[in-house]
Short mmCIF file of C-alpha atoms and ligand atoms in Angstrom, two decimals:
data_model
loop_
_atom_site.label_atom_id
_atom_site.label_comp_id
_atom_site.label_asym_id
_atom_site.label_seq_id
_atom_site.Cartn_x
_atom_site.Cartn_y
_atom_site.Cartn_z
CA MET A 1 21.17 21.26 -17.85
CA THR A 2 24.16 22.37 -19.94
CA LEU A 3 27.34 20.62 -18.88
CA PRO A 4 30.63 22.57 -18.73
CA ALA A 5 32.67 21.91 -21.92
CA GLU A 6 35.75 20.99 -19.88
CA PHE A 7 33.76 18.42 -17.88
CA LEU A 8 32.42 16.86 -21.08
CA SER A 9 35.80 16.50 -22.77
CA ASP A 10 37.46 15.13 -19.61
CA ALA A 11 34.56 12.70 -18.96
CA LYS A 12 34.65 11.39 -22.54
CA ALA A 13 38.43 10.93 -22.39
CA LEU A 14 38.18 9.17 -19.04
CA LEU A 15 35.40 6.79 -20.09
CA GLY A 16 36.55 5.96 -23.62
CA ASP A 17 34.32 5.51 -26.68
CA LYS A 18 32.22 2.71 -25.18
CA GLY A 19 31.83 4.55 -21.90
CA TRP A 20 29.41 7.36 -22.72
CA ARG A 21 26.34 8.24 -24.82
CA MET A 22 24.72 11.54 -25.75
CA ASP A 23 22.33 10.47 -28.53
CA ALA A 24 18.64 11.23 -27.97
CA GLU A 25 17.55 7.57 -27.96
CA SER A 26 20.02 6.49 -25.26
CA LEU A 27 19.22 9.52 -23.10
CA GLU A 28 15.45 9.01 -23.48
CA ASP A 29 15.86 5.34 -22.59
CA VAL A 30 17.53 5.98 -19.23
CA ALA A 31 15.14 8.85 -18.46
CA THR A 32 12.05 6.64 -18.75
CA PRO A 33 11.58 4.00 -16.04
CA TRP A 34 9.76 0.67 -16.45
CA ARG A 35 6.30 1.82 -15.44
CA GLY A 36 6.55 4.97 -17.52
CA THR A 37 4.95 6.93 -14.68
CA PHE A 38 7.82 9.38 -14.31
CA GLN A 39 9.49 11.10 -17.23
CA GLY A 40 12.92 12.52 -16.58
CA HIS A 41 15.71 14.08 -18.65
CA THR A 42 19.48 13.92 -18.69
CA PRO A 43 22.26 15.49 -20.73
CA PHE A 44 24.78 12.60 -20.45
CA LEU A 45 24.93 8.85 -19.91
CA ALA A 46 28.14 7.51 -18.37
CA LEU A 47 28.88 3.80 -18.71
CA PRO A 48 32.03 3.14 -16.69
CA ALA A 49 33.62 -0.31 -16.92
CA SER A 50 35.51 -0.42 -13.60
CA THR A 51 35.38 0.81 -10.01
CA GLN A 52 38.38 3.06 -10.73
CA GLN A 53 36.53 4.69 -13.65
CA VAL A 54 33.51 5.28 -11.39
CA ALA A 55 35.77 6.89 -8.77
CA ASP A 56 37.56 9.09 -11.33
CA LEU A 57 34.24 10.21 -12.82
CA VAL A 58 32.82 11.06 -9.39
CA LYS A 59 35.92 13.18 -8.66
CA LEU A 60 35.43 14.97 -11.98
CA CYS A 61 31.75 15.57 -11.17
CA ARG A 62 32.77 16.94 -7.80
CA THR A 63 35.21 19.38 -9.37
CA HIS A 64 32.56 20.69 -11.77
CA LYS A 65 29.58 20.36 -9.36
CA VAL A 66 27.80 18.01 -11.74
CA ALA A 67 25.07 15.94 -10.07
CA ILE A 68 24.84 12.18 -10.68
CA THR A 69 21.97 9.71 -10.67
CA PRO A 70 23.30 6.16 -10.32
CA GLN A 71 21.23 3.68 -12.30
CA GLY A 72 20.93 -0.08 -12.52
CA GLY A 73 18.05 -1.77 -14.33
CA ASN A 74 15.77 1.30 -14.12
CA THR A 75 12.95 -0.84 -12.67
CA GLY A 76 12.50 1.22 -9.49
CA LEU A 77 8.99 2.40 -8.73
CA VAL A 78 9.43 5.58 -6.65
CA ASP A 79 11.17 8.08 -8.96
CA ALA A 80 14.60 7.53 -7.41
CA GLY A 81 16.65 6.33 -10.39
CA THR A 82 15.03 8.60 -12.98
CA PRO A 83 17.31 11.58 -13.73
CA HIS A 84 15.88 15.08 -13.42
CA GLY A 85 18.76 16.98 -15.01
CA GLU A 86 21.54 14.90 -13.40
CA ILE A 87 23.92 12.85 -15.53
CA VAL A 88 23.13 9.13 -15.39
CA LEU A 89 25.88 6.80 -14.21
CA SER A 90 24.78 3.35 -15.33
CA LEU A 91 26.50 0.27 -13.91
CA ARG A 92 25.39 -1.92 -16.81
CA ARG A 93 28.96 -2.62 -18.02
CA MET A 94 29.99 -3.88 -14.57
CA GLN A 95 28.49 -7.37 -14.26
CA THR A 96 31.43 -9.65 -13.40
CA VAL A 97 31.09 -12.41 -10.83
CA ARG A 98 34.35 -11.79 -8.96
CA ALA A 99 34.32 -14.79 -6.60
CA VAL A 100 32.10 -17.64 -5.41
CA ASP A 101 32.97 -19.43 -2.17
CA PRO A 102 30.58 -22.34 -1.52
CA PHE A 103 32.28 -23.23 1.80
CA ASN A 104 31.93 -19.69 3.11
CA ASN A 105 28.50 -19.51 1.47
CA SER A 106 29.31 -16.22 -0.19
CA LEU A 107 29.38 -14.64 -3.63
CA THR A 108 31.09 -11.43 -4.74
CA ILE A 109 29.51 -9.81 -7.78
CA GLU A 110 29.62 -6.41 -9.48
CA ALA A 111 26.71 -4.06 -8.93
CA GLY A 112 25.49 -3.89 -12.54
CA ALA A 113 24.77 -7.63 -12.72
CA PRO A 114 21.08 -8.49 -12.93
CA LEU A 115 19.70 -10.54 -10.04
CA VAL A 116 19.38 -13.67 -12.21
CA LYS A 117 23.14 -13.68 -12.71
CA ALA A 118 23.71 -13.95 -8.92
CA GLN A 119 21.05 -16.69 -8.70
CA GLU A 120 22.73 -18.64 -11.54
CA ALA A 121 26.25 -18.23 -10.10
CA ALA A 122 25.02 -19.62 -6.78
CA ASP A 123 23.21 -22.48 -8.49
CA GLN A 124 26.40 -23.51 -10.30
CA VAL A 125 28.01 -24.36 -6.93
CA ARG A 126 24.81 -25.96 -5.55
CA ARG A 127 23.91 -22.97 -3.43
CA LEU A 128 20.94 -20.61 -3.34
CA PHE A 129 20.82 -16.83 -3.54
CA PRO A 130 17.25 -16.47 -2.31
CA LEU A 131 16.14 -12.98 -3.32
CA SER A 132 13.37 -13.35 -5.90
CA LEU A 133 11.05 -10.80 -7.50
CA GLY A 134 9.18 -10.12 -10.72
CA SER A 135 11.88 -7.81 -12.12
CA GLU A 136 14.78 -10.20 -11.46
CA GLY A 137 15.86 -10.40 -15.12
CA THR A 138 16.51 -6.64 -15.20
CA ALA A 139 16.90 -5.30 -11.65
CA THR A 140 20.57 -5.17 -10.66
CA ILE A 141 22.46 -6.03 -7.49
CA GLY A 142 23.32 -2.34 -6.95
CA GLY A 143 19.70 -1.25 -7.43
CA LEU A 144 18.35 -4.02 -5.23
CA ILE A 145 20.71 -3.05 -2.41
CA SER A 146 20.05 0.65 -2.88
CA THR A 147 16.28 0.13 -2.63
CA ASN A 148 16.60 -2.64 0.00
CA ALA A 149 14.33 -4.75 -2.21
CA GLY A 150 11.99 -7.38 -0.80
CA GLY A 151 10.18 -9.86 -3.04
CA VAL A 152 8.62 -13.24 -2.47
CA ALA A 153 11.08 -14.95 -0.09
CA VAL A 154 11.43 -12.30 2.63
CA LEU A 155 9.41 -14.36 5.08
CA ARG A 156 12.28 -16.83 5.34
CA TYR A 157 15.43 -15.04 4.15
CA GLY A 158 14.79 -11.36 4.87
CA MET A 159 15.14 -8.32 2.62
CA MET A 160 18.20 -7.45 0.52
CA ARG A 161 19.79 -5.71 3.51
CA ASP A 162 19.80 -9.04 5.36
CA LEU A 163 21.61 -10.76 2.49
CA ILE A 164 24.68 -8.50 2.31
CA LEU A 165 28.02 -9.41 3.89
CA GLY A 166 30.13 -6.64 2.39
CA LEU A 167 30.15 -3.79 -0.12
CA GLU A 168 32.51 -1.84 -2.34
CA VAL A 169 31.32 1.76 -2.68
CA VAL A 170 32.55 4.89 -4.41
CA LEU A 171 31.78 7.69 -1.97
CA PRO A 172 30.57 11.15 -3.10
CA THR A 173 34.16 12.39 -2.64
CA GLY A 174 35.43 9.88 -5.20
CA GLU A 175 37.14 7.80 -2.51
CA ILE A 176 36.72 4.01 -2.82
CA TRP A 177 35.56 2.16 0.32
CA ASP A 178 36.58 -1.49 -0.01
CA GLY A 179 34.28 -3.24 2.42
CA LEU A 180 34.00 -6.51 0.50
CA SER A 181 34.26 -8.72 3.54
CA GLY A 182 32.84 -12.24 3.54
CA LEU A 183 32.76 -12.29 7.34
CA ARG A 184 29.64 -13.05 9.32
CA LYS A 185 31.17 -11.73 12.54
CA ASN A 186 33.05 -8.45 12.39
CA ASN A 187 32.29 -6.12 15.31
CA THR A 188 34.65 -3.28 14.43
CA GLY A 189 32.52 -0.17 14.77
CA TYR A 190 29.64 1.26 12.77
CA ASP A 191 28.40 -1.28 10.24
CA LEU A 192 28.81 0.98 7.22
CA LYS A 193 27.25 -1.38 4.68
CA HIS A 194 23.83 -0.76 6.22
CA LEU A 195 24.11 2.96 5.44
CA PHE A 196 24.04 2.17 1.73
CA ALA A 197 21.20 -0.38 1.82
CA GLY A 198 18.05 1.61 1.12
CA ALA A 199 19.98 4.86 0.51
CA GLU A 200 18.80 4.97 -3.13
CA GLY A 201 22.18 6.12 -4.38
CA THR A 202 22.18 9.27 -2.24
CA LEU A 203 25.29 8.36 -0.23
CA GLY A 204 27.52 6.75 -2.86
CA ILE A 205 27.72 4.35 -5.78
CA ILE A 206 27.81 0.65 -4.97
CA THR A 207 30.21 -1.05 -7.38
CA ALA A 208 30.28 -4.60 -5.97
CA ALA A 209 28.79 -6.66 -3.15
CA THR A 210 29.55 -9.83 -1.22
CA LEU A 211 26.27 -11.66 -0.70
CA LYS A 212 25.14 -14.53 1.54
CA LEU A 213 24.41 -17.91 -0.04
CA PHE A 214 22.25 -20.66 1.43
CA PRO A 215 21.80 -24.41 0.95
CA LYS A 216 19.75 -25.34 -2.10
CA VAL A 217 16.17 -26.34 -1.31
CA ALA A 218 13.35 -28.29 -2.92
CA LYS A 219 9.88 -26.76 -2.88
CA SER A 220 6.27 -27.71 -2.45
CA THR A 221 3.90 -25.10 -3.87
CA ALA A 222 0.19 -24.89 -3.09
CA TRP A 223 -2.68 -22.76 -4.41
CA ILE A 224 -5.31 -22.39 -1.71
CA SER A 225 -8.80 -20.84 -1.72
CA CYS A 226 -9.92 -18.95 1.39
CA GLU A 227 -13.16 -17.36 2.48
CA SER A 228 -11.79 -14.21 4.12
CA ALA A 229 -8.62 -12.23 4.73
CA GLY A 230 -8.94 -13.25 8.39
CA ALA A 231 -8.76 -16.90 7.34
CA VAL A 232 -5.64 -16.12 5.27
CA VAL A 233 -3.89 -14.62 8.30
CA GLU A 234 -4.84 -17.59 10.49
CA LEU A 235 -3.77 -19.98 7.74
CA LEU A 236 -0.31 -18.40 7.74
CA ALA A 237 0.04 -18.98 11.49
CA LEU A 238 -1.20 -22.55 11.20
CA THR A 239 1.16 -23.32 8.29
CA ARG A 240 4.10 -21.97 10.28
CA ASP A 241 3.04 -24.10 13.27
CA HIS A 242 3.55 -27.11 11.01
CA ALA A 243 6.44 -25.97 8.84
CA GLY A 244 8.33 -23.48 11.02
CA ASP A 245 10.50 -21.10 9.03
CA THR A 246 10.49 -23.40 6.00
CA VAL A 247 7.49 -21.36 4.79
CA THR A 248 9.36 -19.37 2.15
CA SER A 249 6.51 -17.55 0.43
CA PHE A 250 2.97 -16.72 1.45
CA GLU A 251 1.32 -14.51 -1.14
CA ILE A 252 -2.28 -13.31 -1.19
CA ILE A 253 -4.17 -12.95 -4.49
CA PRO A 254 -7.73 -11.63 -4.72
CA ALA A 255 -10.12 -13.43 -7.09
CA ASN A 256 -10.69 -10.21 -9.09
CA ALA A 257 -6.95 -10.08 -9.88
CA ILE A 258 -7.19 -13.54 -11.47
CA THR A 259 -10.11 -12.35 -13.61
CA MET A 260 -8.06 -9.29 -14.61
CA VAL A 261 -5.02 -11.42 -15.52
CA GLN A 262 -7.20 -13.78 -17.59
CA SER A 263 -8.82 -10.87 -19.42
CA GLU A 264 -5.36 -9.66 -20.52
CA MET A 265 -3.75 -13.12 -20.90
CA PRO A 266 -6.50 -15.51 -22.12
CA ASP A 267 -4.14 -18.53 -22.08
CA VAL A 268 -3.71 -18.32 -18.31
CA ARG A 269 -5.70 -21.03 -16.55
CA ASP A 270 -7.14 -20.58 -13.05
CA PRO A 271 -5.70 -23.57 -11.12
CA GLN A 272 -8.84 -23.84 -9.02
CA PRO A 273 -11.90 -21.86 -10.15
CA SER A 274 -13.86 -20.85 -7.06
CA ASP A 275 -16.37 -18.23 -5.92
CA LEU A 276 -14.30 -17.46 -2.83
CA PRO A 277 -12.66 -14.01 -2.72
CA TRP A 278 -9.05 -14.92 -1.82
CA ARG A 279 -6.28 -17.28 -2.97
CA VAL A 280 -2.99 -17.96 -1.24
CA LEU A 281 0.16 -19.01 -3.03
CA CYS A 282 2.19 -20.84 -0.41
CA GLU A 283 5.65 -22.32 -0.78
CA ILE A 284 7.44 -24.59 1.70
CA SER A 285 11.16 -25.25 1.04
CA MET A 286 13.16 -28.13 2.50
CA ALA A 287 16.16 -30.27 1.64
CA SER A 288 13.90 -32.97 0.17
CA GLU A 289 10.90 -32.47 -2.09
CA ALA A 290 9.05 -35.45 -0.59
CA HIS A 291 9.47 -34.02 2.90
CA ALA A 292 8.28 -30.56 1.81
CA ARG A 293 5.20 -32.12 0.20
CA ASP A 294 4.46 -34.19 3.33
CA VAL A 295 4.59 -31.10 5.52
CA MET A 296 2.42 -29.15 3.05
CA GLU A 297 -0.18 -31.94 2.99
CA THR A 298 -0.29 -32.15 6.79
CA ALA A 299 -0.62 -28.37 7.12
CA LEU A 300 -3.42 -28.27 4.55
CA GLN A 301 -5.25 -31.14 6.26
CA SER A 302 -5.21 -29.15 9.51
CA ALA A 303 -6.34 -26.06 7.63
CA PHE A 304 -9.36 -27.90 6.17
CA GLU A 305 -10.28 -29.25 9.61
CA ALA A 306 -10.01 -25.75 11.13
CA GLY A 307 -12.15 -24.30 8.33
CA LEU A 308 -9.35 -21.96 7.21
CA ALA A 309 -8.94 -23.37 3.70
CA ALA A 310 -11.87 -24.30 1.48
CA ASP A 311 -9.93 -26.00 -1.28
CA ALA A 312 -6.32 -26.43 -2.34
CA VAL A 313 -4.13 -27.84 -5.06
CA ILE A 314 -0.48 -28.81 -4.60
CA ALA A 315 1.67 -28.45 -7.73
CA GLU A 316 2.66 -31.84 -9.17
CA SER A 317 5.61 -30.46 -11.11
CA LEU A 318 7.88 -27.44 -11.40
CA THR A 319 5.94 -26.45 -14.53
CA GLN A 320 2.68 -26.42 -12.61
CA ALA A 321 4.25 -24.45 -9.76
CA LYS A 322 5.55 -21.97 -12.34
CA SER A 323 2.05 -21.60 -13.79
CA PHE A 324 0.75 -20.60 -10.31
CA TRP A 325 3.54 -18.01 -10.04
CA THR A 326 2.80 -16.67 -13.53
CA ILE A 327 -0.61 -15.52 -12.31
CA ARG A 328 0.92 -13.81 -9.29
CA GLU A 329 3.76 -12.16 -11.21
CA SER A 330 1.50 -10.99 -14.06
CA ILE A 331 -0.77 -8.86 -11.87
CA PRO A 332 1.33 -5.63 -12.14
CA LEU A 333 1.58 -5.85 -15.95
CA CYS A 334 -2.10 -6.73 -16.37
CA LYS A 335 -3.14 -3.84 -14.12
CA ARG A 336 -1.29 -1.49 -16.46
CA ALA A 337 -3.04 -2.93 -19.50
CA TYR A 338 -6.44 -3.00 -17.78
CA GLY A 339 -6.79 0.73 -17.25
CA THR A 340 -6.16 3.27 -14.49
CA ALA A 341 -4.52 1.99 -11.31
CA ILE A 342 -3.69 4.12 -8.28
CA ASN A 343 -0.93 1.98 -6.74
CA HIS A 344 0.41 1.77 -3.20
CA ASP A 345 3.05 -0.30 -1.43
CA ILE A 346 2.05 -0.46 2.23
CA SER A 347 2.71 -2.71 5.19
CA VAL A 348 0.86 -3.31 8.45
CA PRO A 349 1.42 -5.93 11.15
CA VAL A 350 0.16 -9.23 9.68
CA SER A 351 -2.57 -9.44 12.33
CA GLN A 352 -3.96 -6.05 11.20
CA ILE A 353 -4.41 -6.96 7.53
CA PRO A 354 -8.13 -7.85 7.67
CA GLY A 355 -8.98 -4.64 9.56
CA PHE A 356 -6.93 -2.52 7.19
CA LEU A 357 -8.53 -4.10 4.11
CA ASP A 358 -12.07 -3.51 5.42
CA ARG A 359 -11.47 0.09 6.46
CA ALA A 360 -9.51 1.18 3.38
CA GLU A 361 -12.05 -0.29 0.94
CA GLN A 362 -14.98 1.30 2.77
CA ALA A 363 -13.30 4.72 2.80
CA ILE A 364 -12.31 4.53 -0.90
CA HIS A 365 -15.83 3.54 -1.92
CA GLU A 366 -17.19 6.61 -0.16
CA VAL A 367 -15.06 8.70 -2.53
CA SER A 368 -15.23 6.53 -5.64
CA PRO A 369 -17.94 3.85 -5.40
CA SER A 370 -16.99 2.09 -8.63
CA ALA A 371 -13.27 1.71 -7.79
CA GLU A 372 -12.13 -1.90 -8.06
CA ILE A 373 -9.75 -2.78 -5.24
CA ILE A 374 -6.88 -5.11 -6.12
CA ALA A 375 -4.87 -5.90 -2.97
CA PHE A 376 -2.24 -8.57 -3.48
CA GLY A 377 1.26 -9.46 -2.45
CA HIS A 378 3.48 -10.53 0.38
CA VAL A 379 0.91 -11.10 3.11
CA GLY A 380 3.44 -13.17 5.06
CA ASP A 381 5.43 -9.93 5.53
CA GLY A 382 2.34 -7.78 6.11
CA ASN A 383 3.09 -6.11 2.75
CA LEU A 384 0.24 -5.42 0.34
CA HIS A 385 0.41 -3.89 -3.11
CA TYR A 386 -2.86 -2.04 -2.82
CA SER A 387 -4.44 -0.55 -5.94
CA ALA A 388 -7.69 1.17 -6.77
CA CYS A 389 -8.44 0.36 -10.41
CA GLU A 390 -10.80 1.36 -13.17
CA PRO A 391 -11.05 -0.25 -16.63
CA LYS A 392 -9.85 1.86 -19.55
CA GLU A 393 -13.27 1.62 -21.20
CA ALA A 394 -14.98 3.26 -18.19
CA THR A 395 -17.51 5.60 -19.74
CA ALA A 396 -17.15 8.29 -17.14
CA PRO A 397 -13.64 7.92 -15.71
CA ILE A 398 -13.60 9.18 -12.16
CA LEU A 399 -10.72 7.42 -10.49
CA SER A 400 -7.90 9.63 -11.77
CA ASN A 401 -9.72 12.71 -10.45
CA HIS A 402 -9.54 11.20 -6.97
CA ALA A 403 -5.98 9.84 -7.09
CA ALA A 404 -4.58 12.11 -4.37
CA GLU A 405 -7.60 11.54 -2.13
CA ILE A 406 -7.35 7.75 -2.54
CA THR A 407 -3.64 7.75 -1.75
CA ARG A 408 -4.32 9.85 1.33
CA ILE A 409 -6.91 7.32 2.49
CA VAL A 410 -4.68 4.28 1.90
CA HIS A 411 -1.71 5.85 3.63
CA GLU A 412 -3.73 7.16 6.58
CA GLU A 413 -5.34 3.77 7.12
CA ALA A 414 -1.98 2.00 6.89
CA MET A 415 -0.58 4.37 9.51
CA ALA A 416 -3.68 4.00 11.70
CA PHE A 417 -3.08 0.25 11.74
CA GLY A 418 0.55 0.72 12.83
CA GLY A 419 1.98 0.37 9.33
CA SER A 420 4.28 2.00 6.80
CA ILE A 421 3.52 3.84 3.54
CA SER A 422 6.58 2.31 1.90
CA ALA A 423 7.06 -1.38 2.57
CA GLU A 424 9.62 -2.41 -0.04
CA HIS A 425 9.75 0.01 -2.98
CA GLY A 426 11.50 2.84 -1.14
CA VAL A 427 11.10 6.61 -1.00
CA GLY A 428 12.61 8.35 -4.03
CA ARG A 429 11.08 11.70 -4.89
CA LEU A 430 7.62 10.13 -4.80
CA LYS A 431 7.28 9.72 -1.02
CA ARG A 432 10.09 11.99 0.21
CA ASP A 433 7.95 14.91 1.39
CA GLU A 434 5.11 12.80 2.75
CA LEU A 435 7.54 10.71 4.81
CA GLU A 436 9.06 13.87 6.24
CA THR A 437 5.67 14.64 7.81
CA ILE A 438 5.28 11.09 9.12
CA ARG A 439 8.61 9.84 10.48
CA PRO A 440 9.95 11.18 13.80
CA ALA A 441 11.69 14.55 13.37
CA ALA A 442 14.84 13.13 14.99
CA ALA A 443 15.04 10.43 12.32
CA THR A 444 14.76 12.93 9.45
CA ALA A 445 17.32 15.24 11.09
CA THR A 446 19.76 12.32 11.49
CA MET A 447 19.28 11.27 7.87
CA LYS A 448 19.94 14.83 6.68
CA ALA A 449 23.08 15.05 8.87
CA ILE A 450 24.41 11.81 7.36
CA LYS A 451 23.67 13.00 3.83
CA ALA A 452 25.35 16.38 4.45
CA ALA A 453 28.43 14.73 5.99
CA LEU A 454 28.97 12.17 3.22
CA ASP A 455 27.99 14.33 0.27
CA PRO A 456 29.22 17.85 1.06
CA ASP A 457 28.85 18.96 -2.57
CA ARG A 458 25.32 17.50 -2.86
CA ILE A 459 26.09 15.79 -6.14
CA MET A 460 24.93 12.25 -5.31
CA ASN A 461 21.34 11.65 -6.45
CA PRO A 462 20.12 14.85 -4.78
CA ASN A 463 16.58 15.27 -3.43
CA ARG A 464 15.79 11.58 -3.18
CA VAL A 465 14.95 10.12 0.27
CA VAL A 466 15.59 13.48 1.98
CA SER A 467 16.10 16.98 0.66
CA LEU A 468 18.75 19.35 2.03
CA ASP A 469 17.21 22.33 0.21
C1 FAD B 501 7.59 -6.06 -12.55
C2 FAD B 501 8.25 -5.52 -11.32
C3 FAD B 501 8.16 -6.24 -10.14
C4 FAD B 501 8.78 -5.76 -8.99
N1 FAD B 501 8.67 -6.48 -7.84
C5 FAD B 501 9.29 -6.03 -6.73
C6 FAD B 501 9.19 -6.78 -5.51
O1 FAD B 501 8.54 -7.82 -5.42
N2 FAD B 501 9.84 -6.29 -4.44
C7 FAD B 501 10.59 -5.13 -4.48
O2 FAD B 501 11.17 -4.75 -3.47
N3 FAD B 501 10.67 -4.40 -5.61
C8 FAD B 501 10.05 -4.82 -6.72
N4 FAD B 501 10.13 -4.08 -7.87
C9 FAD B 501 10.86 -2.79 -7.84
C10 FAD B 501 12.30 -2.82 -8.40
O3 FAD B 501 12.57 -3.94 -9.19
C11 FAD B 501 13.29 -2.66 -7.28
O4 FAD B 501 13.17 -1.38 -6.73
C12 FAD B 501 14.77 -2.87 -7.70
O5 FAD B 501 15.44 -3.06 -6.51
C13 FAD B 501 15.45 -1.74 -8.49
O6 FAD B 501 16.65 -2.24 -9.07
P1 FAD B 501 17.26 -1.53 -10.38
O7 FAD B 501 18.58 -2.15 -10.69
O8 FAD B 501 16.27 -1.54 -11.47
O9 FAD B 501 17.51 -0.08 -9.83
P2 FAD B 501 17.13 1.33 -10.51
O10 FAD B 501 15.67 1.41 -10.76
O11 FAD B 501 18.01 1.59 -11.64
O12 FAD B 501 17.50 2.30 -9.30
C14 FAD B 501 16.80 2.26 -8.10
C15 FAD B 501 17.53 3.15 -7.07
O13 FAD B 501 18.79 2.59 -6.77
C16 FAD B 501 19.85 3.51 -7.12
N5 FAD B 501 20.94 2.70 -7.66
C17 FAD B 501 20.90 1.82 -8.69
N6 FAD B 501 22.09 1.22 -8.82
C18 FAD B 501 22.91 1.74 -7.86
C19 FAD B 501 24.26 1.53 -7.49
N7 FAD B 501 25.03 0.65 -8.11
N8 FAD B 501 24.76 2.25 -6.46
C20 FAD B 501 23.99 3.15 -5.80
N9 FAD B 501 22.71 3.39 -6.10
C21 FAD B 501 22.17 2.69 -7.13
C22 FAD B 501 19.22 4.48 -8.10
O14 FAD B 501 19.87 5.73 -8.08
C23 FAD B 501 17.80 4.55 -7.58
O15 FAD B 501 17.76 5.43 -6.49
C24 FAD B 501 9.49 -4.53 -9.02
C25 FAD B 501 9.59 -3.81 -10.22
C26 FAD B 501 8.98 -4.29 -11.35
C27 FAD B 501 9.13 -3.50 -12.62
#
């Protein structure tokens, strides 16, 4: 896309020397997301340093009908933050912690700050910001809100949407909406902040957020071997009977994923070698570490007696707990290194997980008998990262020829079990059209009406989530 000369000179003047880039390396960098699956292109990278600069730039874009893709850490997985001809508006220069209020349990932070910065700011006042995921060093507050990110503590604290108290947003008209309220009760009409959570930058640019903080907790972390996915689901219920909502994380890991991680990272040690097909990584969080460990031990004792757990190890130190998590968090990277992986992010009701796993694997093997199924993730939320994999040294690669067919199977089975084809990664361009055939027509029509009303010039991350074309 060639930008109008007047737009370019006004944008450069507005943003200052540090506020824009047009060199090939910078443009290539923001056009290539983490996984490298989507390749985009952009003529201009804007790096505003303040909310006012964002607003002024949006007004300029509106005047010249220049489309914008807002971008944070560029770790999104659904082709939402990759530009396809739009200019990129990166929030990376806006990372200030504006306020921390430990008595109100709230934190106000700019949208370009990486998640770790919010976690550290909370920690400094003995509070917890609980969102946690593998990309937390890079993914930004604005991106996490815009994708309504999940992660490993949703079971207890909810998704990003549940952690927002207020937002500051530059609307597609260039107007600034200051909704940075720290209030927990504020019944004054439509709750606008929820429009922007999960909107993937299609309705405006989030420039800052007020987030909920929680009391700090101590953890007990266990690595548990189970005989079947059914046992894993029952184990979750039993653990919650003992620990209530102090079960923070409940992640499922198949044995073949551990083998895959070890083949790519030979230093990684399996905490509990076993022939059983499933492991659970379970975390209980309480005010005292001793109490959390007591509850974990009691829950595991009941699980052994009920035949739901075959073996278990409770971490003796934070370092050991971290080593369990390293295995879990390394699965996505190791899958990439291992070979071809057809990836999916689905959810079904927790009770339906065993049925879904059986049916999906059977159907995939009818199409591609050698496909290795790696299904791991947030089983406590009913959310599985479900991949069909094939090693790169496969002599007669067949998986990639069946990618569309395999995705159809996984999505159809998820829907048949009452699930969703996008649990936490969002829609982007990747799932936009498929979702239009799945969600109720009234929902799509309402989404399009909202988009058309807020973005009359269609400049704000067009064609993600829904298309008005
Ligand atoms: C290793 C790895 C592990 C991951 N694990 C998880 C996980 O467990 N759970 C999970 O939910 N996701 C996970 N993700 C996905 C990813 O980290 C999330 O989607 C994240 O929320 C994206 O944040 P970002 O800052 O990188 O946003 P980007 O990728 O830059 O953008 C994502 C979307 O948000 C929009 N956007 C970005 N900033 C703004 C803003 N300020 N205002 C308006 N719109 C904006 C973009 O236009 C785009 O539509 C993982 C990714 C990786 C690479």
